[in-house]
Tab-separated table of C-alpha atoms and ligand atoms in Angstrom:
chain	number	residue	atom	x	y	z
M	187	UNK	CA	-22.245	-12.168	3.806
M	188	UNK	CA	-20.059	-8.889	3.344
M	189	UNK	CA	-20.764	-6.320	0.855
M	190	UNK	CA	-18.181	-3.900	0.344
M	191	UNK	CA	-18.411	-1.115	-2.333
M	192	UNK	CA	-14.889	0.317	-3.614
M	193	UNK	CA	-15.208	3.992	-5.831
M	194	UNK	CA	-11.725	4.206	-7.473
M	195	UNK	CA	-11.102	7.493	-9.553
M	196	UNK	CA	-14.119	7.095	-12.111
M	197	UNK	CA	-15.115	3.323	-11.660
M	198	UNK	CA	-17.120	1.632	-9.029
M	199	UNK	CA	-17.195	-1.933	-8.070
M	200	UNK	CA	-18.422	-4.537	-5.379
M	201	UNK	CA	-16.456	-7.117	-2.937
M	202	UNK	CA	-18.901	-9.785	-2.040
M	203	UNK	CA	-17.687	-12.560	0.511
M	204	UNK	CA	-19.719	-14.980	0.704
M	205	UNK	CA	-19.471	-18.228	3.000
M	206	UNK	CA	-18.439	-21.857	1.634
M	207	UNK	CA	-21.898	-23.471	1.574
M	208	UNK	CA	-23.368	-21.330	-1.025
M	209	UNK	CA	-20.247	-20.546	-3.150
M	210	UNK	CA	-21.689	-23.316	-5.686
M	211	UNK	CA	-25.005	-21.401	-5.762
M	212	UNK	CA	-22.885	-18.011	-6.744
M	213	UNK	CA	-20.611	-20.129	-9.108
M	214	UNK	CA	-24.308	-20.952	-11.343
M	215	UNK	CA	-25.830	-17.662	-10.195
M	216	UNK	CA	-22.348	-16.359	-12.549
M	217	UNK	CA	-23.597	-18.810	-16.114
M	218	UNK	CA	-26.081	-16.365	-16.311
M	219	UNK	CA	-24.368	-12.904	-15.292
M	220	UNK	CA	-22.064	-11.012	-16.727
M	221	UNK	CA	-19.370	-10.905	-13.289
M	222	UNK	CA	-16.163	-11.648	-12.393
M	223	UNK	CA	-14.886	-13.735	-9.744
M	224	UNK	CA	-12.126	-14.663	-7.856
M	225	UNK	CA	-11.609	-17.230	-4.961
M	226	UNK	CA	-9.118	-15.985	-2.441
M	227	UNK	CA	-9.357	-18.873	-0.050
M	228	UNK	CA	-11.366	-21.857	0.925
M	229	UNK	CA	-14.071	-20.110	2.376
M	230	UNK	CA	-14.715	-17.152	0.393
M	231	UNK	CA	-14.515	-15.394	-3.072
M	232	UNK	CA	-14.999	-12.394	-4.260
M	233	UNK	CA	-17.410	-11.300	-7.187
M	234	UNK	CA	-16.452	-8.094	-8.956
M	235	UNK	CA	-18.688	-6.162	-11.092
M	236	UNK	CA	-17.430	-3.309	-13.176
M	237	UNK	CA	-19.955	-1.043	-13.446
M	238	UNK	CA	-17.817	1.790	-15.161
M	239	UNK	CA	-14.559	1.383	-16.209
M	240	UNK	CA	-11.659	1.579	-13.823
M	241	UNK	CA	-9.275	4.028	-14.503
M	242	UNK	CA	-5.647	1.645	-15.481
M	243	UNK	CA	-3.750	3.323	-12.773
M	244	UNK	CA	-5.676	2.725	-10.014
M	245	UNK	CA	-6.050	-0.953	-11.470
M	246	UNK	CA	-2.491	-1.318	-11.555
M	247	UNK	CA	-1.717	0.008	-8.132
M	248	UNK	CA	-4.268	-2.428	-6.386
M	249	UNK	CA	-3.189	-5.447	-4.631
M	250	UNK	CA	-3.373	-8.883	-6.518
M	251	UNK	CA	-5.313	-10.482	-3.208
M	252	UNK	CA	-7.521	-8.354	-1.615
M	253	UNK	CA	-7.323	-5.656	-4.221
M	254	UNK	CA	-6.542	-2.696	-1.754
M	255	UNK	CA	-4.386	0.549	-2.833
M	256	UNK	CA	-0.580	-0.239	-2.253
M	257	UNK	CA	1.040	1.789	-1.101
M	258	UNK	CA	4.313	3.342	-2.049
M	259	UNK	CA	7.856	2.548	-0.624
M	260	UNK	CA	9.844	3.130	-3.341
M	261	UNK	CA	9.595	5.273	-6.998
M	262	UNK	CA	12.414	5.779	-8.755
M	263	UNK	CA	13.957	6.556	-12.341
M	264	UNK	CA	15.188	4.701	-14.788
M	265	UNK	CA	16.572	7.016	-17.031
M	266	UNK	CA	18.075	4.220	-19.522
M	267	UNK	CA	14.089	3.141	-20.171
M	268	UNK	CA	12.626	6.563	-19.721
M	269	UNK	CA	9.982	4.662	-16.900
M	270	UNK	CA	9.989	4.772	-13.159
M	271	UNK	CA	9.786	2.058	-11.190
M	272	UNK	CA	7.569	1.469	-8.395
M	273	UNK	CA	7.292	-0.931	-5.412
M	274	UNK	CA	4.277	-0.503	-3.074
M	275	UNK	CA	2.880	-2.952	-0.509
M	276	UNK	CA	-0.774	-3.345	0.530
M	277	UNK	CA	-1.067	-2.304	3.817
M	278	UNK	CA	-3.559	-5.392	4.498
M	279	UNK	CA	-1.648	-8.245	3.580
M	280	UNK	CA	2.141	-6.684	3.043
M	281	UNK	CA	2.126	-8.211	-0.662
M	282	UNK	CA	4.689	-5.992	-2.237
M	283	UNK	CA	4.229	-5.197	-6.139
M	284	UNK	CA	6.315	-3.763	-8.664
M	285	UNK	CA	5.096	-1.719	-11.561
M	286	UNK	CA	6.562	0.576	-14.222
M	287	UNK	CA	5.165	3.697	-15.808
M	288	UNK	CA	6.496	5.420	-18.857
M	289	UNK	CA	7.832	8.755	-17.933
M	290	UNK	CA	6.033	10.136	-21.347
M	291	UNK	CA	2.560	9.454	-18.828
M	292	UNK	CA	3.698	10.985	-15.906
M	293	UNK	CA	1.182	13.888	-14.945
M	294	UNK	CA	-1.380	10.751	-15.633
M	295	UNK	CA	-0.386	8.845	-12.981
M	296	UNK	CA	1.820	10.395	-10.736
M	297	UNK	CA	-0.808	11.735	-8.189
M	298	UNK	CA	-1.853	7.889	-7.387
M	299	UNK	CA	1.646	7.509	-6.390
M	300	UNK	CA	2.121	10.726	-4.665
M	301	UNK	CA	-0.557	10.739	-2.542
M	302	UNK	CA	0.363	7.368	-0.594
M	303	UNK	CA	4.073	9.126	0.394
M	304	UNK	CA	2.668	9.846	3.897
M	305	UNK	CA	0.855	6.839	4.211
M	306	UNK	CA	2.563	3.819	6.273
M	307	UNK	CA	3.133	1.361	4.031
M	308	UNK	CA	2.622	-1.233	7.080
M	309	UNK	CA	-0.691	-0.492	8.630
M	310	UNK	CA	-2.071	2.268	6.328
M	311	UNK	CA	-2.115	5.250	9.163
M	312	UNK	CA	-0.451	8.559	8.157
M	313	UNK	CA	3.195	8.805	8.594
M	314	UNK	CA	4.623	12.070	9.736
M	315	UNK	CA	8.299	13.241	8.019
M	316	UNK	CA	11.064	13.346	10.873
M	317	UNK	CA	14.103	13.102	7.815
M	318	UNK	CA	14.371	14.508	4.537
M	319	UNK	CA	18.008	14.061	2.279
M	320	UNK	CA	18.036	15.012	-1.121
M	321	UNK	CA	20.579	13.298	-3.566
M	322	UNK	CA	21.209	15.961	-6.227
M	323	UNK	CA	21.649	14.183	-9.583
M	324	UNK	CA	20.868	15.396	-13.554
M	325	UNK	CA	19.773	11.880	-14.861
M	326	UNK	CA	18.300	10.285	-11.227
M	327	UNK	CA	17.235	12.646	-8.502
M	328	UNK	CA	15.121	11.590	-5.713
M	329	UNK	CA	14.535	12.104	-1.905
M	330	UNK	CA	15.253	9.595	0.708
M	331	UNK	CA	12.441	10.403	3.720
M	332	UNK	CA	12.493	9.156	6.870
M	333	UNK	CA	8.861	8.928	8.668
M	334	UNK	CA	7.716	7.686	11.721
M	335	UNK	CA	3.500	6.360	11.674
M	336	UNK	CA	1.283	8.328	14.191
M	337	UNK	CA	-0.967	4.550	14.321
M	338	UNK	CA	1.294	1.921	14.741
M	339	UNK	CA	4.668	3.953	15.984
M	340	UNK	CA	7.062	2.486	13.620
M	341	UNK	CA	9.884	4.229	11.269
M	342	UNK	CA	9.273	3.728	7.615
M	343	UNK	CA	12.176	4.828	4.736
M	344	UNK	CA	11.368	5.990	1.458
M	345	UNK	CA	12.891	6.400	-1.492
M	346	UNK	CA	10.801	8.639	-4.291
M	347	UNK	CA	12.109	10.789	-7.493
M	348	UNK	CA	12.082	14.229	-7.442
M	349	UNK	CA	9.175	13.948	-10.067
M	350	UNK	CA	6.694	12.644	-7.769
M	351	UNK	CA	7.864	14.631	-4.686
M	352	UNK	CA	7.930	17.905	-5.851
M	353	UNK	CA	4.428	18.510	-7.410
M	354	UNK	CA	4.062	22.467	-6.929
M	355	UNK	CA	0.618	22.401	-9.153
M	356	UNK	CA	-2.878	21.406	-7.838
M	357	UNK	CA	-4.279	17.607	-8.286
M	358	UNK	CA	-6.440	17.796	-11.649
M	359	UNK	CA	-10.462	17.979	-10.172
M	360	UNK	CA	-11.320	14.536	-11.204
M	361	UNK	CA	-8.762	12.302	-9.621
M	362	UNK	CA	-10.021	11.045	-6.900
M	363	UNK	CA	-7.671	10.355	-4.236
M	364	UNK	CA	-6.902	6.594	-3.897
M	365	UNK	CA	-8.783	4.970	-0.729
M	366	UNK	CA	-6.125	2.926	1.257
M	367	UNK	CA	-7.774	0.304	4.068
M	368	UNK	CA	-6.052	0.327	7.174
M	369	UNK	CA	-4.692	-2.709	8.885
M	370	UNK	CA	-6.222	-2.780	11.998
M	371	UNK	CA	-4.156	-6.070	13.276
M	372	UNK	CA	-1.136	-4.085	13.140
M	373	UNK	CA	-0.552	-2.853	17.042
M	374	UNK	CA	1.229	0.317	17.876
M	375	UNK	CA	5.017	-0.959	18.962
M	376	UNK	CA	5.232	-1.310	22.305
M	377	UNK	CA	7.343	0.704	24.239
M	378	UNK	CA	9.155	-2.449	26.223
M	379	UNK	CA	10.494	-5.886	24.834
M	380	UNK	CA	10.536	-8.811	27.446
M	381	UNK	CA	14.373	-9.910	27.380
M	382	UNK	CA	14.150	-13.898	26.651
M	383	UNK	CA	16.414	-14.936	29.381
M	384	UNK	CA	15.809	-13.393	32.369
M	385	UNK	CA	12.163	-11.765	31.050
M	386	UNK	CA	13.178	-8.289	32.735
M	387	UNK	CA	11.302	-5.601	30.819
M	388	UNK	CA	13.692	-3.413	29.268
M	389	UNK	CA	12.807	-0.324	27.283
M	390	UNK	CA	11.846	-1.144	23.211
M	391	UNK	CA	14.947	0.948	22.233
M	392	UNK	CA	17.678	-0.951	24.595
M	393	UNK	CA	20.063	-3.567	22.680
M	394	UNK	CA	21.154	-5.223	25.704
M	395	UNK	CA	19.161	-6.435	28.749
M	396	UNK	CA	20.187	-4.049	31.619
M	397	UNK	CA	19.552	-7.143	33.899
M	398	UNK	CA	21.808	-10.010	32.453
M	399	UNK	CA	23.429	-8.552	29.133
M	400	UNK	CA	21.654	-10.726	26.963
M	401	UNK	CA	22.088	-9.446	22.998
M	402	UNK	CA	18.065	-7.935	22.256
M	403	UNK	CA	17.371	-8.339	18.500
M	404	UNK	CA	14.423	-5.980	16.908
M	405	UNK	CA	11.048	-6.853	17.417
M	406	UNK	CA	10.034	-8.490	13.953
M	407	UNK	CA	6.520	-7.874	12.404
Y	270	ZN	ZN1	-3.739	-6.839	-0.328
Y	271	ZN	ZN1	1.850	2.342	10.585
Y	272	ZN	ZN1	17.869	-10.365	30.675
């Protein structure tokens, strides 16, 4: 058995995984408790507990599955709707969600986005900024950042308002930064690729083998 104990912003819960054999034992154990469960795959569910109430934008952010912080890729206006929309992925199991917030609630949940903008969306390590363009607009302004991830080596793209970038005040004192697992299958990109044909080793950034001019395509994850 796993116990795992999550502290988001105010609330506090528990991820119990539990093996097959005994799931029917939990399932009764539940009649009589007052917790929540969900099965996530043949051999394990998870029980939840609320022991204080979550705060609704960490609860939204969270991944559907495994119920990690996603985090964000892209947050942009939509002036028409007065909202922003926002597209994260869980690091853990690259589910990507969409979610919008009213603009009229920004300060209330813009720091949960914010502070996942140097975060790689891919394996959760921090991302450092290599490329920053600004597109100047009255209605729709945002940054488009290029980063490259000190864990895992690859170059992530961003798109985020100007709203959520530029935050020049202090976080209030009791929002608790988001906690964002780490993926720790994702491996750091090798430097060399192994060209198909002739299985020379040819440097990761080549798009031709130097040995028999065989087209390379990207490594996919
Ligand atoms: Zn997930
Ligand atoms: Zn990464
Ligand atoms: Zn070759």
């Amino acid at each position: 058995m796993k116990l795992q104990q999550i502290t988001r912003g105010k609330g506090k819960y528990y991820h119990v995984y539990l093996p097959k054999n005994i799931i029917e034992h939990v399932l009764h154990w539940h009649q009589g408790d007052n917790l929540e469960y969900k099965v996530i795959s043949d051999n394990s569910i998870i029980l939840k507990k609320l022991l204080y109430p979550v705060n609704k934008y960490l609860e939204d952010l969270s991944c559907p599955v495994c119920f990690n912080h996603c985090v964000t890729i892209k947050g942009i206006k939509i002036p028409k709707r007065n909202e922003f929309k926002i597209v994260a992925r869980c690091p853990l199991d690259h589910l990507v969600t969409k979610t919008f917030f009213s603009q009229r609630s920004l300060a209330e949940w813009k720091w949960y986005i914010h502070e996942t903008i140097n975060i790689c969306d891919l394996c959760g390590g921090f991302l450092e900024e290599e490329v920053r363009k600004h597109a100047s607009s009255t209605v729709r302004p945002f940054y488009k950042i290029v980063f490259r991830c000190r864990d895992c080596g690859r170059t992530r793209s961003k798109v985020i308002a100007d709203e959520i970038v530029d935050l020049s005040e202090k976080p209030p004192d009791d929002i608790t930064p988001p906690i964002i697992q780490k993926n720790q299958k994702i491996r750091q990109k090798s430097r060399v690729k192994v060209c198909p044909t002739c299985e020379e080793e040819v440097p990761s950034n080549h798009v031709f083998c130097s040995q028999c001019g065989t087209f390379l395509t990207e490594e996919i994850i």
